[in-house]
CSV table of C-alpha atoms and ligand atoms in Angstrom, one decimal:
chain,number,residue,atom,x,y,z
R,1,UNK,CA,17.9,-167.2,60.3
R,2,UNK,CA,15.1,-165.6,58.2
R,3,UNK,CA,16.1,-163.0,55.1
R,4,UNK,CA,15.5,-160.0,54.3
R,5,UNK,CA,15.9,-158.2,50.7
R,6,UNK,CA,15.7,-154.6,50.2
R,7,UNK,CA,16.8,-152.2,47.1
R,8,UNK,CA,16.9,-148.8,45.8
R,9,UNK,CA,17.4,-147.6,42.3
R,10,UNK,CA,20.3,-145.9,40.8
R,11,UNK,CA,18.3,-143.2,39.0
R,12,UNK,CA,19.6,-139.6,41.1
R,13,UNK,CA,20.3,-138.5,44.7
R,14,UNK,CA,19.5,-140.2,47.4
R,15,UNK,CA,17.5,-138.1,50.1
R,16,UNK,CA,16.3,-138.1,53.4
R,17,UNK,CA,12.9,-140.1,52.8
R,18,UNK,CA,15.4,-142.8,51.2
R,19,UNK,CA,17.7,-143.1,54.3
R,20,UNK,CA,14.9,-143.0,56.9
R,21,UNK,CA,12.0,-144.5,54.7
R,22,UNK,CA,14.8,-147.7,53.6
R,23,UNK,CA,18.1,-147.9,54.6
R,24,UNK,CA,18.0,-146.7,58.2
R,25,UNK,CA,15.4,-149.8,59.0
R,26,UNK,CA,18.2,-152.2,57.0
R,27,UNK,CA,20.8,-151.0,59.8
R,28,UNK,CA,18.9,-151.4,62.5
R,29,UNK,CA,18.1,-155.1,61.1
R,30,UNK,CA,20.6,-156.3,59.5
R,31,UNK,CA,21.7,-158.5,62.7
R,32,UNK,CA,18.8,-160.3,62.9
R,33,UNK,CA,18.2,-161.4,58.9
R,34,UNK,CA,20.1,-162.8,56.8
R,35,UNK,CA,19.9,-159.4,54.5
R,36,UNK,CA,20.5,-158.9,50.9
R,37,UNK,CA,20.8,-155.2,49.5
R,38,UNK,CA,20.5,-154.7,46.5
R,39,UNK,CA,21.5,-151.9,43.9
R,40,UNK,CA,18.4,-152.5,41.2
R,41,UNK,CA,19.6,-150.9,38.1
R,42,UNK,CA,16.8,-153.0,35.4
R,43,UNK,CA,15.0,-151.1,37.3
R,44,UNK,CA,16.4,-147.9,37.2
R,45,UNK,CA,16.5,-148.3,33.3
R,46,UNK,CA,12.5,-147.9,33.0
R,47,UNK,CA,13.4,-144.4,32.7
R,48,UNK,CA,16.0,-143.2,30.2
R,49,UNK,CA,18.9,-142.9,31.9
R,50,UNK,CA,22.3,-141.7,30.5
R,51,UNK,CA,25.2,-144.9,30.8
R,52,UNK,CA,27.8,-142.9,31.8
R,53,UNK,CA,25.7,-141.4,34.6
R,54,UNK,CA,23.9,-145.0,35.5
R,55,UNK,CA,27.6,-146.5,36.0
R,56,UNK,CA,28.3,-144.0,38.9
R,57,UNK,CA,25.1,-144.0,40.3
R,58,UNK,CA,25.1,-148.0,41.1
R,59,UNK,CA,28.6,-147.7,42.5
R,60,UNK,CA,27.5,-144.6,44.9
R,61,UNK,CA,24.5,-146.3,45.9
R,62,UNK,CA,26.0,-149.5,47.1
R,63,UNK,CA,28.7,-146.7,48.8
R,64,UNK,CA,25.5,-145.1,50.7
R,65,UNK,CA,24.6,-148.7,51.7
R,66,UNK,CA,28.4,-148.8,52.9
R,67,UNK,CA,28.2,-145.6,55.0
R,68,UNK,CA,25.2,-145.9,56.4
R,69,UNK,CA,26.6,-148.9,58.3
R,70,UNK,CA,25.6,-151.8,56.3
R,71,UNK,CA,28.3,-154.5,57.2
R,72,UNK,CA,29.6,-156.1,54.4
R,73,UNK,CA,31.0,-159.3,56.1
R,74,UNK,CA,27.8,-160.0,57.1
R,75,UNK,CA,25.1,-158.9,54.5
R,76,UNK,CA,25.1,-159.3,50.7
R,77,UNK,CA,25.6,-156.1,48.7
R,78,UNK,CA,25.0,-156.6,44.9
R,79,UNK,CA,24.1,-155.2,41.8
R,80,UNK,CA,20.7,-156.7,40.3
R,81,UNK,CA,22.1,-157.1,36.5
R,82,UNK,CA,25.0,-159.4,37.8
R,83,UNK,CA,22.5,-162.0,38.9
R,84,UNK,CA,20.8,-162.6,35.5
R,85,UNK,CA,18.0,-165.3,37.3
R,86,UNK,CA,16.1,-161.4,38.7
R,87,UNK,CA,15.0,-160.9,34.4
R,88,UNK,CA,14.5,-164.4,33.8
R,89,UNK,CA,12.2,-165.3,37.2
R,90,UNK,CA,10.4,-161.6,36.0
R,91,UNK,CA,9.2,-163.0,32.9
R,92,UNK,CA,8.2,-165.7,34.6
R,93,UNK,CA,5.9,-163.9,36.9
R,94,UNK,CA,4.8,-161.6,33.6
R,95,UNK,CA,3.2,-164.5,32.8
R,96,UNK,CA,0.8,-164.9,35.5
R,97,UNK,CA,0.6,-161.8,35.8
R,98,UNK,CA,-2.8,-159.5,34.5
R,99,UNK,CA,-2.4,-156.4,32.7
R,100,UNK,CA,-5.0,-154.5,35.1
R,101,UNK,CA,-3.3,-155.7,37.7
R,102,UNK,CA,-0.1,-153.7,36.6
R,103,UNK,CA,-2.1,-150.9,35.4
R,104,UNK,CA,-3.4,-150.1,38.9
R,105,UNK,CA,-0.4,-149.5,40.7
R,106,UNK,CA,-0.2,-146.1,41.7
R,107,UNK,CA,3.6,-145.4,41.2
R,108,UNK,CA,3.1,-146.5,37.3
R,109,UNK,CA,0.4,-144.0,37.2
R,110,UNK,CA,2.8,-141.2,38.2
R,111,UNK,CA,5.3,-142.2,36.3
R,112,UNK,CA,3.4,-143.0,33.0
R,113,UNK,CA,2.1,-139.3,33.5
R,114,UNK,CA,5.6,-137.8,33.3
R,115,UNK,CA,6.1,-140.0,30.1
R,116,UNK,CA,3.1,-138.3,28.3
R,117,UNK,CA,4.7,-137.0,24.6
R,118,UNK,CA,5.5,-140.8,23.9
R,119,UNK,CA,3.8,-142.7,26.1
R,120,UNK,CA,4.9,-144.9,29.2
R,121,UNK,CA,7.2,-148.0,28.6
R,122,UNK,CA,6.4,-151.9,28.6
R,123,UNK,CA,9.3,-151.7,31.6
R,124,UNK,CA,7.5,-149.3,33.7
R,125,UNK,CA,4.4,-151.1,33.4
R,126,UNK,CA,6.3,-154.5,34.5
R,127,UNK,CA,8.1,-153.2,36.9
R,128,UNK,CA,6.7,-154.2,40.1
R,129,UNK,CA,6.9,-158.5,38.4
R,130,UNK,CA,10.9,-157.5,38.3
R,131,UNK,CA,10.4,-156.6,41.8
R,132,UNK,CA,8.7,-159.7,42.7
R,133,UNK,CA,11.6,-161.7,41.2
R,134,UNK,CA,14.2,-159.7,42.9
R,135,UNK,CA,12.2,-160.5,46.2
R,136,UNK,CA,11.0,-164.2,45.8
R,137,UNK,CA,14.6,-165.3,44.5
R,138,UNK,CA,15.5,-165.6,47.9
R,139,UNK,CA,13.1,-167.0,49.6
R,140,UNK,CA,12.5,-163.6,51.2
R,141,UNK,CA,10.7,-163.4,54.7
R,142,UNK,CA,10.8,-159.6,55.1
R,143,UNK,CA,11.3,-156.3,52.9
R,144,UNK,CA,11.8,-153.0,54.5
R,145,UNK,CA,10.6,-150.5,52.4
R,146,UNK,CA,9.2,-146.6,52.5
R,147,UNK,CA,5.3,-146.4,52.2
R,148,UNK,CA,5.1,-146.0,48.7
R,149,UNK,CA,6.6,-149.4,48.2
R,150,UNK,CA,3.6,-151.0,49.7
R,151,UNK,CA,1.7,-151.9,47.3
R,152,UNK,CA,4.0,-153.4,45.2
R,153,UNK,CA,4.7,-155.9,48.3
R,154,UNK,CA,0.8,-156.8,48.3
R,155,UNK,CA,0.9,-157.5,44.4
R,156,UNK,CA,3.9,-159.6,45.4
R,157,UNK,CA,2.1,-161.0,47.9
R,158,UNK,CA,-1.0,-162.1,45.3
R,159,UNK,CA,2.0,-163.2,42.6
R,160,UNK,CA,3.7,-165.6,45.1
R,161,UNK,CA,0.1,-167.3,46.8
R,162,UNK,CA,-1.0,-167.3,42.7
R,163,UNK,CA,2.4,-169.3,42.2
R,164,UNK,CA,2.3,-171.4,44.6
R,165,UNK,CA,-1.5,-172.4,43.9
R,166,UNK,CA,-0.5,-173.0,40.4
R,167,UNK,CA,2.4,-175.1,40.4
R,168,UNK,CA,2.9,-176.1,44.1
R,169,UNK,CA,4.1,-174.4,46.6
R,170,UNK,CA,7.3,-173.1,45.6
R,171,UNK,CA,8.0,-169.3,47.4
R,172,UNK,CA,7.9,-168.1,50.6
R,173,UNK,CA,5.1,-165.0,51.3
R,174,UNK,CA,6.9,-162.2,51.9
R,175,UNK,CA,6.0,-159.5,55.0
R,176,UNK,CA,6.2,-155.9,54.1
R,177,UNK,CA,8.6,-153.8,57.2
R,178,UNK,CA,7.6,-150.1,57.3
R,179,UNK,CA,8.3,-147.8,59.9
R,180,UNK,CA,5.7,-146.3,62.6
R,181,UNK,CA,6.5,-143.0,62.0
R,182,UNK,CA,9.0,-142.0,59.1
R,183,UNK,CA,7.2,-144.3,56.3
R,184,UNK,CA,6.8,-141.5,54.5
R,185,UNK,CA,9.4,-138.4,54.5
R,186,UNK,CA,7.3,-135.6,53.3
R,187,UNK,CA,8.4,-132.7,50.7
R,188,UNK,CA,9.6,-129.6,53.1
R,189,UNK,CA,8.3,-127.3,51.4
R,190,UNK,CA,5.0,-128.6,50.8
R,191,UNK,CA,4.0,-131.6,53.1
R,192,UNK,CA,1.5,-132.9,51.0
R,193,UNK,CA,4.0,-134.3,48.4
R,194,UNK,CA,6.4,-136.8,49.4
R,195,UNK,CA,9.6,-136.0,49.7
R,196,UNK,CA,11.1,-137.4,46.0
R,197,UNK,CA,14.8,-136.9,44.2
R,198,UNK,CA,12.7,-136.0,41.1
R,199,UNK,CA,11.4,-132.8,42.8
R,200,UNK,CA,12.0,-129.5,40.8
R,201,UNK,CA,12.7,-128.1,44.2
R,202,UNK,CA,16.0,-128.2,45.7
R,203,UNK,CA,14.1,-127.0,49.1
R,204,UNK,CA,11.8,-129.6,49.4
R,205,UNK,CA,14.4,-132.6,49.9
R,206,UNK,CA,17.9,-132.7,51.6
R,207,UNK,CA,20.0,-135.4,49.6
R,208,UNK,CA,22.3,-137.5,51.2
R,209,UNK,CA,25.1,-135.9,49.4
R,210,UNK,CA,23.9,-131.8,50.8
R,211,UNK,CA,26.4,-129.8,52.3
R,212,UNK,CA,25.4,-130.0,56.0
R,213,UNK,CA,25.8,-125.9,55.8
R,214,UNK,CA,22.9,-126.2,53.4
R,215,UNK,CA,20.7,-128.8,54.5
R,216,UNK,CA,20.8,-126.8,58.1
R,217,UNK,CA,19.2,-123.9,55.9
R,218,UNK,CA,16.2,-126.2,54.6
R,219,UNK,CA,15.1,-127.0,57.7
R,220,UNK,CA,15.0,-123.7,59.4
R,221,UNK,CA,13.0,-122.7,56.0
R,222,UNK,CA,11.1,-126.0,56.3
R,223,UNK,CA,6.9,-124.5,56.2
R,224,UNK,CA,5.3,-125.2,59.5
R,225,UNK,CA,1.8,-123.9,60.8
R,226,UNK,CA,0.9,-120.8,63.1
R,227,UNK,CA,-0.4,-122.7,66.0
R,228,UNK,CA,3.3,-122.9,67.7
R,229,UNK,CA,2.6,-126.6,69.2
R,230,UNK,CA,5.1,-129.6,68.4
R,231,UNK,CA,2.4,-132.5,68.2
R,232,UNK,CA,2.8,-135.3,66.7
R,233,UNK,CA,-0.5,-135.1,64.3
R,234,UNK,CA,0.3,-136.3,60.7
R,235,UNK,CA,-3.7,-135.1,59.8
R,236,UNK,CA,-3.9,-131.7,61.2
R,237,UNK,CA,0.1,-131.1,61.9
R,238,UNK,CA,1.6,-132.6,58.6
R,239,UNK,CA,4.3,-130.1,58.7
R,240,UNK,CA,5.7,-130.7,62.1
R,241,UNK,CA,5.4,-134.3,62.2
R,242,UNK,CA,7.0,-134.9,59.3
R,243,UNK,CA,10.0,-132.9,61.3
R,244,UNK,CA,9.2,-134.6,64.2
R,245,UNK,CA,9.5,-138.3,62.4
R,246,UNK,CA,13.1,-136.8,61.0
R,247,UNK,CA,14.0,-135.5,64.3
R,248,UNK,CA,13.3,-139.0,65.9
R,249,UNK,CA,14.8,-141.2,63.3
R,250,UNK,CA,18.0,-139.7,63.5
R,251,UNK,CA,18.2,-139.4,67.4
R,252,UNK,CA,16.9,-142.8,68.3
R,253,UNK,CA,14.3,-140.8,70.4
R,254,UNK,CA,10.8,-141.4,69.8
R,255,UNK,CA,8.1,-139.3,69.3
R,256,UNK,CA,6.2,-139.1,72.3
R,257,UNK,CA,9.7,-138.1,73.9
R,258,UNK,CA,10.4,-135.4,71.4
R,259,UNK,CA,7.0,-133.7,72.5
R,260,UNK,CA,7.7,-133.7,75.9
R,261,UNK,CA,10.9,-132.5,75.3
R,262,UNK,CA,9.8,-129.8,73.3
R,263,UNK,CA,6.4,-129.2,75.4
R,264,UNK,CA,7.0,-125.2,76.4
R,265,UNK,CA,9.5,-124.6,73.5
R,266,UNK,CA,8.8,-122.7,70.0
R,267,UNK,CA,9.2,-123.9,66.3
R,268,UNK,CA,12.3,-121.5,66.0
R,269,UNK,CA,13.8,-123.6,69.0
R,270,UNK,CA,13.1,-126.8,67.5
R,271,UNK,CA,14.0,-126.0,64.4
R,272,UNK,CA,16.9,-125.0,65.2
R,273,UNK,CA,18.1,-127.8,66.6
R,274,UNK,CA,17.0,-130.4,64.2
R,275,UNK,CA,18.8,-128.2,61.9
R,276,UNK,CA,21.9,-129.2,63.8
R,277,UNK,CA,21.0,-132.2,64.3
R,278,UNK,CA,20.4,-132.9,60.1
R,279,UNK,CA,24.0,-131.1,59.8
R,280,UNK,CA,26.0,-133.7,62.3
R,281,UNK,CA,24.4,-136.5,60.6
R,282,UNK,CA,25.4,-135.7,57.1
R,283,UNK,CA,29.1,-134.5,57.9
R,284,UNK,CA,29.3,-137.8,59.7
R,285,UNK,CA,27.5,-139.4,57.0
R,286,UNK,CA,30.0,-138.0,54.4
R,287,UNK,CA,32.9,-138.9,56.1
R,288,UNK,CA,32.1,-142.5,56.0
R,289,UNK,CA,30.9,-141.8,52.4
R,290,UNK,CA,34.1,-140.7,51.4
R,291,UNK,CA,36.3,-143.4,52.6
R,292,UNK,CA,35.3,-146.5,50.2
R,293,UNK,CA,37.2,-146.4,47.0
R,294,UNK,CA,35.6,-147.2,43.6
R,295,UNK,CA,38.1,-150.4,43.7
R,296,UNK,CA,36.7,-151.0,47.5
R,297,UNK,CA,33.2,-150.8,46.2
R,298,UNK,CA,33.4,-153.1,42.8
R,299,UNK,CA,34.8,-156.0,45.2
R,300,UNK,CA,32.0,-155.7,47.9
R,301,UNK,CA,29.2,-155.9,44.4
R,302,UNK,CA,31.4,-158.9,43.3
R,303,UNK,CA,31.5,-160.8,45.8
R,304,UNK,CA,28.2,-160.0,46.9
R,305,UNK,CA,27.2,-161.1,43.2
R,306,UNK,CA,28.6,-164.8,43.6
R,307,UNK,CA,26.9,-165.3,46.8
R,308,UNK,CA,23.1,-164.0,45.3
R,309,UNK,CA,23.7,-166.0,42.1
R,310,UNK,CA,24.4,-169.1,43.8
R,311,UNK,CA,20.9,-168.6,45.9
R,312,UNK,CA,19.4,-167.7,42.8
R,313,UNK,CA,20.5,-170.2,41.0
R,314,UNK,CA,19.0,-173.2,43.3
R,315,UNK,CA,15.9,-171.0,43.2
R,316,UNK,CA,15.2,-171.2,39.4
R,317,UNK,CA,16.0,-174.9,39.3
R,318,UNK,CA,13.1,-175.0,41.8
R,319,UNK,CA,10.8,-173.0,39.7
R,320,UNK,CA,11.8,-174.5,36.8
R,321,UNK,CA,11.3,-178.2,38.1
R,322,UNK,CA,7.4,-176.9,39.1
R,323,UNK,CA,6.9,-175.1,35.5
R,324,UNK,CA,7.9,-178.2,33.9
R,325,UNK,CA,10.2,-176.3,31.9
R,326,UNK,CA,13.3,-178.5,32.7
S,401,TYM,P1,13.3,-146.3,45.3
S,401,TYM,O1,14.6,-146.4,44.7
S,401,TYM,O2,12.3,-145.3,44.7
S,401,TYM,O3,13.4,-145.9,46.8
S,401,TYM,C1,14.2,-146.6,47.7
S,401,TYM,C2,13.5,-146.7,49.1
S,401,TYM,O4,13.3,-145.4,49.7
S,401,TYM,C3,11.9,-145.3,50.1
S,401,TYM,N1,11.5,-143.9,50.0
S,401,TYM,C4,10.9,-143.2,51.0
S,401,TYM,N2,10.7,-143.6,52.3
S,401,TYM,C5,10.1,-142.6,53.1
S,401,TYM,N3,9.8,-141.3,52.6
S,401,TYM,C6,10.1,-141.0,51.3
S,401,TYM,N4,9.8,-139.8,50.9
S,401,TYM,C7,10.6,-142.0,50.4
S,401,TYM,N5,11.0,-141.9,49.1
S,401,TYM,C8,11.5,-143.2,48.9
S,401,TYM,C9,11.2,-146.3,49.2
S,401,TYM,O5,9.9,-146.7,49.7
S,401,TYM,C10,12.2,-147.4,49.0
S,401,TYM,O6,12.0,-148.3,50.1
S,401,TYM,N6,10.9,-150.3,43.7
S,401,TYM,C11,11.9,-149.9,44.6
S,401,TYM,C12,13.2,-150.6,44.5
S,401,TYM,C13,13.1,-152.1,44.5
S,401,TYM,C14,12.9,-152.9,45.7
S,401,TYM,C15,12.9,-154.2,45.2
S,401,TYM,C16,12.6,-152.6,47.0
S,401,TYM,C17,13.3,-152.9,43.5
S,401,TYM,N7,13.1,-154.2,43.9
S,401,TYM,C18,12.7,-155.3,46.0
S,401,TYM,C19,12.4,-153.7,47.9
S,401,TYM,C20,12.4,-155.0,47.4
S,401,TYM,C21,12.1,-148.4,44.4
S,401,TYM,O7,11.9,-147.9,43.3
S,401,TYM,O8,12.6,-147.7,45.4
């Protein structure tokens, strides 16, 4: 069976874009991998982040992964500072690793431009070599990600070929999963921007956590355009097929149906009933949500811990053996 790895950081709500983007893809895989999910808070700390806050936020991520149907029994759910071989493969890859190289990536850019009065971080800047790590630990075949995460993957990509060409062939080339339509949730309020937890805008994003009451009032405020078509046109239509790549993601039905569907009906109409349909999922959602305990939740990351670090663990003596560091 081949693996997959995936992960999402414990640094604020998750939204929308997050479940559709990420998790939704890990559902709908998870039968065919052998998966690993992964709560990545040495990640999460590139940004100052308060410890009392951080502790919650990794258990209620690995609860989302819970109730959005992830099976335990089957996949590994674990928390990235349990398996200590994700810091220590990092600086590893750091070292073949160039500066420019880090400096390009788009998402430290963003970031190291919200970090203006005292500059960005060494972490953010070696962020996407932890990601490698958490990725090429296990041997991972495929990563299902949102858009934005793509080019982290290809720098992956290069690390793991650069690797292997240095000191034998030693990792597996990972292939980067993204979603047709849905890659990219974008901000409703303004779909040029993405749809992101750090948005000043409640309005633009629904969060996971929303009451469905309010979340069925973003989307009938959701901006549109004045034509009055529902065509699937991310160029021309960015507004509605960003609410047609919701609306298909959480029916199961795709695009092209949705339009026909839809063919002689107005925005108001359709609106309307991807309002609803937003609503159902996130009472449904919530319910599950609410059932897994804190207690329930620290075993699933502890056992899911022992499993990673004994894969991990064969792993570095691997990479260790080829550095010629043992
Ligand atoms: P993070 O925590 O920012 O986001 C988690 C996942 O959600 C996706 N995503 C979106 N997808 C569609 N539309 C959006 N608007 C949207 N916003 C976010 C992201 O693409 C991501 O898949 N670096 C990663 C975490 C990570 C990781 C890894 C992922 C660390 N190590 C190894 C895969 C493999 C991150 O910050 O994701």
């Amino acid at each position: 069976m081949k693996t997959l790895f995936s992960g999402i950081k414990p640094s604020g709500d998750l939204h929308l874009g997050n479940y559709i983007g990420a998790i939704s893809q890990w559902t709908a895989l998870q039968e065919k991998y052998k998966c690993l999910f992964c709560v990545v808070d040495y990640h999460a700390i590139t940004v100052k982040q308060d410890p009392k806050a951080l502790r919650k936020s990794i258990l209620d991520i690995a609860r989302v992964y819970l109730a959005a149907g992830i099976n335990p029994k089957k996949a590994i759910i674990f928390q990235q500072s349990d398996v200590s071989e994700h810091t220590e493969l990092g600086w590893i890859l750091n070292t073949i690793t160039k500066v420019a190289e880090l400096e390009k990536m788009t998402q430290y850019k963003d970031k190291a431009r919200d970090e203006k009065k005292e500059g960005p971080g060494a972490g953010l800047l070696n962020y996407p070599t932890l990601m490698a790590a958490d990725i090429l630990l296990y041997h991972t075949d495929v990563v299902p990600v949102g858009h934005d995460q793509m080019q982290h993957l290809e720098l992956t990509r290069l690390l793991t070929k650069r690797f292997n060409t240095n000191y034998g062939t030693t990792f597996t080339v990972p292939e980067t999963i993204v979603r047709k339509e849905g890659a990219r949730i974008m901000a409703l309020d303004n779909p040029a921007k993405k749809m992101s937890k750090s948005s000043q805008s409640p309005n633009s994003y629904i969060a996971l956590l929303d009451e469905p009451m309010v979340a069925h009032k973003k989307i009938k405020r959701a901006v549109t355009d004045s034509d009055n078509k529902i065509k699937y046109d991310p160029d021309k239509k960015a507004a509605i097929s960003n609410l047609l790549a919701i609306y298909s993601a959480l029916s199961n039905k795709s695009v092209k149906e949705l339009e026909i569907l839809y063919e002689d009906k107005s925005y108001g109409e359709f609106k309307e009933d991807l309002a609803n349909l937003v609503a159902n999922f996130l009472t449904e959602f919530q319910a599950r949500y609410k059932k897994y305990s804190d207690k329930e939740v620290k075993k699933i990351l502890n056992k899911g811990a022992k499993e990673a670090k004994a894969m991990a663990e064969k792993t570095m003596k691997l990479v260790k053996k080829n550095l010629g560091v043992n």
